[in-house]
Amino acid sequence: MPILFTQFLDGESIYSCCGCAANIADNDELVSKAFQGRHGRAYLFSNVVNVTHGPAEERMLITGMHTVCDIQCSVCGNVLGWKYESAYEESQKYKEGKYILEKARVVLKRSGGETGDDTRVVGGSSPSDDDSE
């Protein structure tokens, strides 16, 4: 069985997996909160940690065709969102190499142990809206 190494982030505000509390992203890596995922609101990050990538696949999203791969928590396996591998439309190229984290799949923890307004549990609605399938 492989040894699991988990990276810990030390920023003031950290997004963690709602299933196991593994650190996923530092708030300093947040690019935008104006996205939609499969389960409601989603956030665009420039970098994440403690995730594994699924196979790349083409998906037609609200903003056009993209090549994406789902990302899962490397500790518990929860699907947290996806990574943009490529965008076909020039106006969407800024997303390439960035990550979507679904708000319903992560918890924001601030230094001092308090949780932020972005605390959510797994659950969700049907796929729809801006950048979902």
PDB file of N, CA and C in Angstrom, residues 29-126:
ATOM      1  N   GLU A  29      -4.788  31.911  -3.056  1.00  0.00           N
ATOM      2  CA  GLU A  29      -4.803  31.341  -4.411  1.00  0.00           C
ATOM      3  C   GLU A  29      -6.158  31.520  -5.101  1.00  0.00           C
ATOM      4  N   LEU A  30      -7.129  32.124  -4.399  1.00  0.00           N
ATOM      5  CA  LEU A  30      -8.472  32.332  -4.942  1.00  0.00           C
ATOM      6  C   LEU A  30      -8.437  33.372  -6.055  1.00  0.00           C
ATOM      7  N   VAL A  31      -8.969  33.012  -7.222  1.00  0.00           N
ATOM      8  CA  VAL A  31      -9.021  33.909  -8.372  1.00  0.00           C
ATOM      9  C   VAL A  31     -10.392  34.553  -8.491  1.00  0.00           C
ATOM     10  N   SER A  32     -11.460  33.741  -8.304  1.00  0.00           N
ATOM     11  CA  SER A  32     -12.818  34.255  -8.479  1.00  0.00           C
ATOM     12  C   SER A  32     -13.832  33.395  -7.738  1.00  0.00           C
ATOM     13  N   LYS A  33     -14.872  34.046  -7.211  1.00  0.00           N
ATOM     14  CA  LYS A  33     -15.994  33.344  -6.595  1.00  0.00           C
ATOM     15  C   LYS A  33     -17.216  33.349  -7.518  1.00  0.00           C
ATOM     16  N   ALA A  34     -17.048  33.757  -8.752  1.00  0.00           N
ATOM     17  CA  ALA A  34     -18.166  33.944  -9.684  1.00  0.00           C
ATOM     18  C   ALA A  34     -18.370  32.757 -10.621  1.00  0.00           C
ATOM     19  N   PHE A  35     -18.276  31.539 -10.101  1.00  0.00           N
ATOM     20  CA  PHE A  35     -18.444  30.350 -10.926  1.00  0.00           C
ATOM     21  C   PHE A  35     -19.562  29.478 -10.384  1.00  0.00           C
ATOM     22  N   GLN A  36     -20.067  28.609 -11.253  1.00  0.00           N
ATOM     23  CA  GLN A  36     -21.072  27.617 -10.879  1.00  0.00           C
ATOM     24  C   GLN A  36     -20.499  26.243 -11.171  1.00  0.00           C
ATOM     25  N   GLY A  37     -20.775  25.318 -10.283  1.00  0.00           N
ATOM     26  CA  GLY A  37     -20.344  23.943 -10.473  1.00  0.00           C
ATOM     27  C   GLY A  37     -21.552  23.039 -10.608  1.00  0.00           C
ATOM     28  N   ARG A  38     -21.344  21.779 -10.444  1.00  0.00           N
ATOM     29  CA  ARG A  38     -22.439  20.799 -10.517  1.00  0.00           C
ATOM     30  C   ARG A  38     -23.374  20.899  -9.318  1.00  0.00           C
ATOM     31  N   HIS A  39     -22.865  21.420  -8.211  1.00  0.00           N
ATOM     32  CA  HIS A  39     -23.635  21.471  -6.965  1.00  0.00           C
ATOM     33  C   HIS A  39     -23.817  22.895  -6.462  1.00  0.00           C
ATOM     34  N   GLY A  40     -23.948  23.837  -7.370  1.00  0.00           N
ATOM     35  CA  GLY A  40     -24.144  25.223  -6.967  1.00  0.00           C
ATOM     36  C   GLY A  40     -22.888  26.053  -7.171  1.00  0.00           C
ATOM     37  N   ARG A  41     -22.708  27.054  -6.314  1.00  0.00           N
ATOM     38  CA  ARG A  41     -21.579  27.971  -6.460  1.00  0.00           C
ATOM     39  C   ARG A  41     -20.243  27.254  -6.392  1.00  0.00           C
ATOM     40  N   ALA A  42     -19.277  27.842  -7.090  1.00  0.00           N
ATOM     41  CA  ALA A  42     -17.939  27.266  -7.128  1.00  0.00           C
ATOM     42  C   ALA A  42     -16.922  28.396  -7.219  1.00  0.00           C
ATOM     43  N   TYR A  43     -15.693  28.083  -6.846  1.00  0.00           N
ATOM     44  CA  TYR A  43     -14.618  29.062  -6.822  1.00  0.00           C
ATOM     45  C   TYR A  43     -13.494  28.625  -7.755  1.00  0.00           C
ATOM     46  N   LEU A  44     -12.846  29.598  -8.393  1.00  0.00           N
ATOM     47  CA  LEU A  44     -11.706  29.337  -9.257  1.00  0.00           C
ATOM     48  C   LEU A  44     -10.428  29.636  -8.478  1.00  0.00           C
ATOM     49  N   PHE A  45      -9.514  28.660  -8.430  1.00  0.00           N
ATOM     50  CA  PHE A  45      -8.236  28.786  -7.722  1.00  0.00           C
ATOM     51  C   PHE A  45      -7.084  28.597  -8.702  1.00  0.00           C
ATOM     52  N   SER A  46      -5.986  29.278  -8.434  1.00  0.00           N
ATOM     53  CA  SER A  46      -4.808  29.115  -9.273  1.00  0.00           C
ATOM     54  C   SER A  46      -3.998  27.877  -8.892  1.00  0.00           C
ATOM     55  N   ASN A  47      -4.136  27.409  -7.652  1.00  0.00           N
ATOM     56  CA  ASN A  47      -3.382  26.238  -7.220  1.00  0.00           C
ATOM     57  C   ASN A  47      -4.120  25.540  -6.092  1.00  0.00           C
ATOM     58  N   VAL A  48      -4.016  24.220  -6.049  1.00  0.00           N
ATOM     59  CA  VAL A  48      -4.587  23.414  -4.969  1.00  0.00           C
ATOM     60  C   VAL A  48      -3.574  22.340  -4.585  1.00  0.00           C
ATOM     61  N   VAL A  49      -3.775  21.726  -3.419  1.00  0.00           N
ATOM     62  CA  VAL A  49      -2.905  20.641  -2.952  1.00  0.00           C
ATOM     63  C   VAL A  49      -3.772  19.469  -2.504  1.00  0.00           C
ATOM     64  N   ASN A  50      -3.146  18.345  -2.304  1.00  0.00           N
ATOM     65  CA  ASN A  50      -3.810  17.151  -1.762  1.00  0.00           C
ATOM     66  C   ASN A  50      -4.993  16.695  -2.612  1.00  0.00           C
ATOM     67  N   VAL A  51      -4.814  16.748  -3.934  1.00  0.00           N
ATOM     68  CA  VAL A  51      -5.840  16.255  -4.841  1.00  0.00           C
ATOM     69  C   VAL A  51      -5.218  15.292  -5.841  1.00  0.00           C
ATOM     70  N   THR A  52      -6.035  14.415  -6.377  1.00  0.00           N
ATOM     71  CA  THR A  52      -5.642  13.572  -7.495  1.00  0.00           C
ATOM     72  C   THR A  52      -6.502  13.959  -8.685  1.00  0.00           C
ATOM     73  N   HIS A  53      -5.963  13.740  -9.873  1.00  0.00           N
ATOM     74  CA  HIS A  53      -6.650  14.120 -11.104  1.00  0.00           C
ATOM     75  C   HIS A  53      -7.204  12.893 -11.800  1.00  0.00           C
ATOM     76  N   GLY A  54      -8.441  13.003 -12.248  1.00  0.00           N
ATOM     77  CA  GLY A  54      -9.031  11.957 -13.071  1.00  0.00           C
ATOM     78  C   GLY A  54      -8.589  12.130 -14.517  1.00  0.00           C
ATOM     79  N   PRO A  55      -9.113  11.307 -15.401  1.00  0.00           N
ATOM     80  CA  PRO A  55      -8.740  11.417 -16.813  1.00  0.00           C
ATOM     81  C   PRO A  55      -9.296  12.700 -17.435  1.00  0.00           C
ATOM     82  N   ALA A  56      -8.564  13.247 -18.383  1.00  0.00           N
ATOM     83  CA  ALA A  56      -9.019  14.443 -19.100  1.00  0.00           C
ATOM     84  C   ALA A  56     -10.167  14.055 -20.031  1.00  0.00           C
ATOM     85  N   GLU A  57     -11.158  14.939 -20.097  1.00  0.00           N
ATOM     86  CA  GLU A  57     -12.292  14.717 -20.995  1.00  0.00           C
ATOM     87  C   GLU A  57     -12.829  16.060 -21.468  1.00  0.00           C
ATOM     88  N   GLU A  58     -13.405  16.049 -22.646  1.00  0.00           N
ATOM     89  CA  GLU A  58     -14.012  17.266 -23.178  1.00  0.00           C
ATOM     90  C   GLU A  58     -15.416  17.409 -22.610  1.00  0.00           C
ATOM     91  N   ARG A  59     -15.737  18.619 -22.155  1.00  0.00           N
ATOM     92  CA  ARG A  59     -17.078  18.904 -21.630  1.00  0.00           C
ATOM     93  C   ARG A  59     -17.569  20.213 -22.204  1.00  0.00           C
ATOM     94  N   MET A  60     -18.832  20.215 -22.585  1.00  0.00           N
ATOM     95  CA  MET A  60     -19.463  21.452 -23.014  1.00  0.00           C
ATOM     96  C   MET A  60     -20.013  22.118 -21.758  1.00  0.00           C
ATOM     97  N   LEU A  61     -19.432  23.239 -21.401  1.00  0.00           N
ATOM     98  CA  LEU A  61     -19.863  24.024 -20.259  1.00  0.00           C
ATOM     99  C   LEU A  61     -20.592  25.252 -20.775  1.00  0.00           C
ATOM    100  N   ILE A  62     -21.216  25.985 -19.890  1.00  0.00           N
ATOM    101  CA  ILE A  62     -21.963  27.170 -20.288  1.00  0.00           C
ATOM    102  C   ILE A  62     -21.095  28.139 -21.090  1.00  0.00           C
ATOM    103  N   THR A  63     -19.819  28.231 -20.729  1.00  0.00           N
ATOM    104  CA  THR A  63     -18.917  29.169 -21.401  1.00  0.00           C
ATOM    105  C   THR A  63     -18.200  28.555 -22.603  1.00  0.00           C
ATOM    106  N   GLY A  64     -18.612  27.370 -23.025  1.00  0.00           N
ATOM    107  CA  GLY A  64     -18.028  26.744 -24.210  1.00  0.00           C
ATOM    108  C   GLY A  64     -17.358  25.410 -23.899  1.00  0.00           C
ATOM    109  N   MET A  65     -16.739  24.854 -24.937  1.00  0.00           N
ATOM    110  CA  MET A  65     -16.073  23.560 -24.825  1.00  0.00           C
ATOM    111  C   MET A  65     -14.736  23.721 -24.099  1.00  0.00           C
ATOM    112  N   HIS A  66     -14.501  22.829 -23.135  1.00  0.00           N
ATOM    113  CA  HIS A  66     -13.257  22.812 -22.369  1.00  0.00           C
ATOM    114  C   HIS A  66     -12.787  21.377 -22.225  1.00  0.00           C
ATOM    115  N   THR A  67     -11.495  21.186 -22.076  1.00  0.00           N
ATOM    116  CA  THR A  67     -10.948  19.901 -21.658  1.00  0.00           C
ATOM    117  C   THR A  67     -10.672  20.038 -20.171  1.00  0.00           C
ATOM    118  N   VAL A  68     -11.295  19.160 -19.374  1.00  0.00           N
ATOM    119  CA  VAL A  68     -11.183  19.227 -17.922  1.00  0.00           C
ATOM    120  C   VAL A  68     -10.903  17.837 -17.369  1.00  0.00           C
ATOM    121  N   CYS A  69     -10.433  17.791 -16.132  1.00  0.00           N
ATOM    122  CA  CYS A  69     -10.335  16.520 -15.423  1.00  0.00           C
ATOM    123  C   CYS A  69     -10.839  16.752 -13.996  1.00  0.00           C
ATOM    124  N   ASP A  70     -11.659  15.828 -13.527  1.00  0.00           N
ATOM    125  CA  ASP A  70     -12.167  15.936 -12.168  1.00  0.00           C
ATOM    126  C   ASP A  70     -11.009  15.837 -11.182  1.00  0.00           C
ATOM    127  N   ILE A  71     -11.162  16.528 -10.043  1.00  0.00           N
ATOM    128  CA  ILE A  71     -10.172  16.419  -8.977  1.00  0.00           C
ATOM    129  C   ILE A  71     -10.846  15.847  -7.740  1.00  0.00           C
ATOM    130  N   GLN A  72     -10.125  14.962  -7.077  1.00  0.00           N
ATOM    131  CA  GLN A  72     -10.609  14.304  -5.864  1.00  0.00           C
ATOM    132  C   GLN A  72      -9.654  14.587  -4.725  1.00  0.00           C
ATOM    133  N   CYS A  73     -10.191  14.611  -3.509  1.00  0.00           N
ATOM    134  CA  CYS A  73      -9.350  14.696  -2.320  1.00  0.00           C
ATOM    135  C   CYS A  73      -8.465  13.450  -2.294  1.00  0.00           C
ATOM    136  N   SER A  74      -7.166  13.649  -2.125  1.00  0.00           N
ATOM    137  CA  SER A  74      -6.247  12.508  -2.123  1.00  0.00           C
ATOM    138  C   SER A  74      -6.313  11.714  -0.828  1.00  0.00           C
ATOM    139  N   VAL A  75      -6.982  12.248   0.187  1.00  0.00           N
ATOM    140  CA  VAL A  75      -7.102  11.544   1.460  1.00  0.00           C
ATOM    141  C   VAL A  75      -8.360  10.683   1.493  1.00  0.00           C
ATOM    142  N   CYS A  76      -9.529  11.279   1.201  1.00  0.00           N
ATOM    143  CA  CYS A  76     -10.795  10.536   1.342  1.00  0.00           C
ATOM    144  C   CYS A  76     -11.491  10.214   0.023  1.00  0.00           C
ATOM    145  N   GLY A  77     -11.045  10.806  -1.079  1.00  0.00           N
ATOM    146  CA  GLY A  77     -11.608  10.489  -2.383  1.00  0.00           C
ATOM    147  C   GLY A  77     -12.819  11.301  -2.808  1.00  0.00           C
ATOM    148  N   ASN A  78     -13.268  12.262  -1.990  1.00  0.00           N
ATOM    149  CA  ASN A  78     -14.401  13.103  -2.389  1.00  0.00           C
ATOM    150  C   ASN A  78     -14.056  13.878  -3.653  1.00  0.00           C
ATOM    151  N   VAL A  79     -14.984  13.907  -4.611  1.00  0.00           N
ATOM    152  CA  VAL A  79     -14.808  14.750  -5.794  1.00  0.00           C
ATOM    153  C   VAL A  79     -15.056  16.188  -5.361  1.00  0.00           C
ATOM    154  N   LEU A  80     -14.058  17.051  -5.579  1.00  0.00           N
ATOM    155  CA  LEU A  80     -14.111  18.432  -5.102  1.00  0.00           C
ATOM    156  C   LEU A  80     -14.406  19.432  -6.213  1.00  0.00           C
ATOM    157  N   GLY A  81     -14.165  19.059  -7.446  1.00  0.00           N
ATOM    158  CA  GLY A  81     -14.356  19.963  -8.577  1.00  0.00           C
ATOM    159  C   GLY A  81     -13.610  19.446  -9.785  1.00  0.00           C
ATOM    160  N   TRP A  82     -12.980  20.355 -10.533  1.00  0.00           N
ATOM    161  CA  TRP A  82     -12.223  19.949 -11.706  1.00  0.00           C
ATOM    162  C   TRP A  82     -11.096  20.923 -12.002  1.00  0.00           C
ATOM    163  N   LYS A  83     -10.180  20.464 -12.862  1.00  0.00           N
ATOM    164  CA  LYS A  83      -9.081  21.290 -13.354  1.00  0.00           C
ATOM    165  C   LYS A  83      -9.330  21.565 -14.832  1.00  0.00           C
ATOM    166  N   TYR A  84      -9.131  22.815 -15.230  1.00  0.00           N
ATOM    167  CA  TYR A  84      -9.210  23.181 -16.639  1.00  0.00           C
ATOM    168  C   TYR A  84      -7.881  22.854 -17.302  1.00  0.00           C
ATOM    169  N   GLU A  85      -7.887  21.912 -18.205  1.00  0.00           N
ATOM    170  CA  GLU A  85      -6.681  21.579 -18.962  1.00  0.00           C
ATOM    171  C   GLU A  85      -6.540  22.508 -20.164  1.00  0.00           C
ATOM    172  N   SER A  86      -7.641  22.729 -20.888  1.00  0.00           N
ATOM    173  CA  SER A  86      -7.595  23.636 -22.029  1.00  0.00           C
ATOM    174  C   SER A  86      -8.986  24.188 -22.317  1.00  0.00           C
ATOM    175  N   ALA A  87      -8.986  25.342 -22.949  1.00  0.00           N
ATOM    176  CA  ALA A  87     -10.225  25.990 -23.381  1.00  0.00           C
ATOM    177  C   ALA A  87     -10.106  26.232 -24.877  1.00  0.00           C
ATOM    178  N   TYR A  88     -11.202  26.094 -25.585  1.00  0.00           N
ATOM    179  CA  TYR A  88     -11.171  26.245 -27.034  1.00  0.00           C
ATOM    180  C   TYR A  88     -11.397  27.687 -27.467  1.00  0.00           C
ATOM    181  N   GLU A  89     -12.138  28.439 -26.677  1.00  0.00           N
ATOM    182  CA  GLU A  89     -12.403  29.833 -27.018  1.00  0.00           C
ATOM    183  C   GLU A  89     -11.338  30.731 -26.389  1.00  0.00           C
ATOM    184  N   GLU A  90     -10.866  31.682 -27.181  1.00  0.00           N
ATOM    185  CA  GLU A  90      -9.793  32.580 -26.734  1.00  0.00           C
ATOM    186  C   GLU A  90     -10.145  33.289 -25.429  1.00  0.00           C
ATOM    187  N   SER A  91     -11.388  33.707 -25.281  1.00  0.00           N
ATOM    188  CA  SER A  91     -11.803  34.451 -24.083  1.00  0.00           C
ATOM    189  C   SER A  91     -11.785  33.602 -22.812  1.00  0.00           C
ATOM    190  N   GLN A  92     -11.675  32.284 -22.952  1.00  0.00           N
ATOM    191  CA  GLN A  92     -11.690  31.375 -21.806  1.00  0.00           C
ATOM    192  C   GLN A  92     -10.307  30.807 -21.472  1.00  0.00           C
ATOM    193  N   LYS A  93      -9.293  31.195 -22.223  1.00  0.00           N
ATOM    194  CA  LYS A  93      -7.938  30.659 -22.032  1.00  0.00           C
ATOM    195  C   LYS A  93      -7.367  30.961 -20.651  1.00  0.00           C
ATOM    196  N   TYR A  94      -7.836  32.026 -19.996  1.00  0.00           N
ATOM    197  CA  TYR A  94      -7.321  32.379 -18.659  1.00  0.00           C
ATOM    198  C   TYR A  94      -7.583  31.282 -17.630  1.00  0.00           C
ATOM    199  N   LYS A  95      -8.515  30.371 -17.902  1.00  0.00           N
ATOM    200  CA  LYS A  95      -8.853  29.283 -16.978  1.00  0.00           C
ATOM    201  C   LYS A  95      -7.872  28.118 -17.055  1.00  0.00           C
ATOM    202  N   GLU A  96      -7.117  28.033 -18.120  1.00  0.00           N
ATOM    203  CA  GLU A  96      -6.237  26.882 -18.311  1.00  0.00           C
ATOM    204  C   GLU A  96      -5.257  26.732 -17.151  1.00  0.00           C
ATOM    205  N   GLY A  97      -5.169  25.509 -16.628  1.00  0.00           N
ATOM    206  CA  GLY A  97      -4.275  25.220 -15.511  1.00  0.00           C
ATOM    207  C   GLY A  97      -4.840  25.588 -14.154  1.00  0.00           C
ATOM    208  N   LYS A  98      -6.038  26.139 -14.129  1.00  0.00           N
ATOM    209  CA  LYS A  98      -6.662  26.535 -12.862  1.00  0.00           C
ATOM    210  C   LYS A  98      -7.687  25.491 -12.431  1.00  0.00           C
ATOM    211  N   TYR A  99      -8.167  25.649 -11.200  1.00  0.00           N
ATOM    212  CA  TYR A  99      -9.013  24.638 -10.570  1.00  0.00           C
ATOM    213  C   TYR A  99     -10.340  25.226 -10.106  1.00  0.00           C
ATOM    214  N   ILE A 100     -11.395  24.460 -10.281  1.00  0.00           N
ATOM    215  CA  ILE A 100     -12.699  24.783  -9.708  1.00  0.00           C
ATOM    216  C   ILE A 100     -12.870  23.941  -8.454  1.00  0.00           C
ATOM    217  N   LEU A 101     -13.192  24.604  -7.336  1.00  0.00           N
ATOM    218  CA  LEU A 101     -13.597  23.909  -6.111  1.00  0.00           C
ATOM    219  C   LEU A 101     -15.048  24.263  -5.857  1.00  0.00           C
ATOM    220  N   GLU A 102     -15.863  23.252  -5.693  1.00  0.00           N
ATOM    221  CA  GLU A 102     -17.281  23.490  -5.440  1.00  0.00           C
ATOM    222  C   GLU A 102     -17.482  23.878  -3.977  1.00  0.00           C
ATOM    223  N   LYS A 103     -18.206  24.962  -3.776  1.00  0.00           N
ATOM    224  CA  LYS A 103     -18.438  25.483  -2.431  1.00  0.00           C
ATOM    225  C   LYS A 103     -19.059  24.425  -1.519  1.00  0.00           C
ATOM    226  N   ALA A 104     -19.918  23.579  -2.064  1.00  0.00           N
ATOM    227  CA  ALA A 104     -20.577  22.534  -1.276  1.00  0.00           C
ATOM    228  C   ALA A 104     -19.626  21.421  -0.853  1.00  0.00           C
ATOM    229  N   ARG A 105     -18.410  21.410  -1.400  1.00  0.00           N
ATOM    230  CA  ARG A 105     -17.455  20.328  -1.129  1.00  0.00           C
ATOM    231  C   ARG A 105     -16.269  20.734  -0.273  1.00  0.00           C
ATOM    232  N   VAL A 106     -16.191  22.018   0.084  1.00  0.00           N
ATOM    233  CA  VAL A 106     -15.072  22.504   0.889  1.00  0.00           C
ATOM    234  C   VAL A 106     -15.565  23.334   2.065  1.00  0.00           C
ATOM    235  N   VAL A 107     -14.684  23.485   3.044  1.00  0.00           N
ATOM    236  CA  VAL A 107     -14.958  24.289   4.237  1.00  0.00           C
ATOM    237  C   VAL A 107     -13.838  25.316   4.352  1.00  0.00           C
ATOM    238  N   LEU A 108     -14.190  26.565   4.591  1.00  0.00           N
ATOM    239  CA  LEU A 108     -13.196  27.619   4.805  1.00  0.00           C
ATOM    240  C   LEU A 108     -12.892  27.705   6.288  1.00  0.00           C
ATOM    241  N   LYS A 109     -11.615  27.544   6.625  1.00  0.00           N
ATOM    242  CA  LYS A 109     -11.183  27.654   8.013  1.00  0.00           C
ATOM    243  C   LYS A 109     -10.223  28.817   8.137  1.00  0.00           C
ATOM    244  N   ARG A 110     -10.498  29.685   9.088  1.00  0.00           N
ATOM    245  CA  ARG A 110      -9.632  30.828   9.341  1.00  0.00           C
ATOM    246  C   ARG A 110      -8.678  30.487  10.483  1.00  0.00           C
ATOM    247  N   SER A 111      -7.523  31.164  10.532  1.00  0.00           N
ATOM    248  CA  SER A 111      -6.581  30.908  11.619  1.00  0.00           C
ATOM    249  C   SER A 111      -7.279  31.154  12.948  1.00  0.00           C
ATOM    250  N   GLY A 112      -6.937  30.400  13.947  1.00  0.00           N
ATOM    251  CA  GLY A 112      -7.617  30.487  15.231  1.00  0.00           C
ATOM    252  C   GLY A 112      -8.740  29.468  15.344  1.00  0.00           C
ATOM    253  N   GLY A 113      -8.929  28.642  14.304  1.00  0.00           N
ATOM    254  CA  GLY A 113      -9.895  27.566  14.373  1.00  0.00           C
ATOM    255  C   GLY A 113     -11.314  27.921  13.984  1.00  0.00           C
ATOM    256  N   GLU A 114     -11.608  29.186  13.696  1.00  0.00           N
ATOM    257  CA  GLU A 114     -12.979  29.531  13.336  1.00  0.00           C
ATOM    258  C   GLU A 114     -13.243  29.183  11.887  1.00  0.00           C
ATOM    259  N   THR A 115     -14.486  28.847  11.583  1.00  0.00           N
ATOM    260  CA  THR A 115     -14.875  28.569  10.209  1.00  0.00           C
ATOM    261  C   THR A 115     -15.562  29.794   9.639  1.00  0.00           C
ATOM    262  N   GLY A 116     -15.395  29.968   8.350  1.00  0.00           N
ATOM    263  CA  GLY A 116     -15.950  31.145   7.691  1.00  0.00           C
ATOM    264  C   GLY A 116     -17.357  30.916   7.190  1.00  0.00           C
ATOM    265  N   ASP A 117     -17.899  31.935   6.544  1.00  0.00           N
ATOM    266  CA  ASP A 117     -19.234  31.876   5.978  1.00  0.00           C
ATOM    267  C   ASP A 117     -19.350  30.826   4.894  1.00  0.00           C
ATOM    268  N   ASP A 118     -18.226  30.327   4.385  1.00  0.00           N
ATOM    269  CA  ASP A 118     -18.244  29.381   3.288  1.00  0.00           C
ATOM    270  C   ASP A 118     -18.328  27.936   3.768  1.00  0.00           C
ATOM    271  N   THR A 119     -18.649  27.707   5.038  1.00  0.00           N
ATOM    272  CA  THR A 119     -18.762  26.354   5.560  1.00  0.00           C
ATOM    273  C   THR A 119     -19.963  25.667   4.930  1.00  0.00           C
ATOM    274  N   ARG A 120     -19.752  24.501   4.361  1.00  0.00           N
ATOM    275  CA  ARG A 120     -20.825  23.749   3.722  1.00  0.00           C
ATOM    276  C   ARG A 120     -20.598  22.258   3.960  1.00  0.00           C
ATOM    277  N   VAL A 121     -21.645  21.483   3.823  1.00  0.00           N
ATOM    278  CA  VAL A 121     -21.530  20.037   3.881  1.00  0.00           C
ATOM    279  C   VAL A 121     -21.821  19.484   2.503  1.00  0.00           C
ATOM    280  N   VAL A 122     -21.423  18.229   2.277  1.00  0.00           N
ATOM    281  CA  VAL A 122     -21.670  17.612   0.980  1.00  0.00           C
ATOM    282  C   VAL A 122     -23.167  17.520   0.763  1.00  0.00           C
ATOM    283  N   GLY A 123     -23.555  17.789  -0.423  1.00  0.00           N
ATOM    284  CA  GLY A 123     -24.953  17.762  -0.824  1.00  0.00           C
ATOM    285  C   GLY A 123     -25.036  18.586  -2.065  1.00  0.00           C
ATOM    286  N   GLY A 124     -26.160  18.697  -2.657  1.00  0.00           N
ATOM    287  CA  GLY A 124     -26.176  19.562  -3.816  1.00  0.00           C
ATOM    288  C   GLY A 124     -27.443  19.517  -4.589  1.00  0.00           C
ATOM    289  N   SER A 125     -27.400  20.308  -5.608  1.00  0.00           N
ATOM    290  CA  SER A 125     -28.529  20.430  -6.503  1.00  0.00           C
ATOM    291  C   SER A 125     -28.150  19.824  -7.835  1.00  0.00           C
ATOM    292  N   SER A 126     -29.027  19.928  -8.772  1.00  0.00           N
ATOM    293  CA  SER A 126     -28.772  19.373 -10.087  1.00  0.00           C
ATOM    294  C   SER A 126     -27.798  20.235 -10.865  1.00  0.00           C
TER     295      SER A 126
END
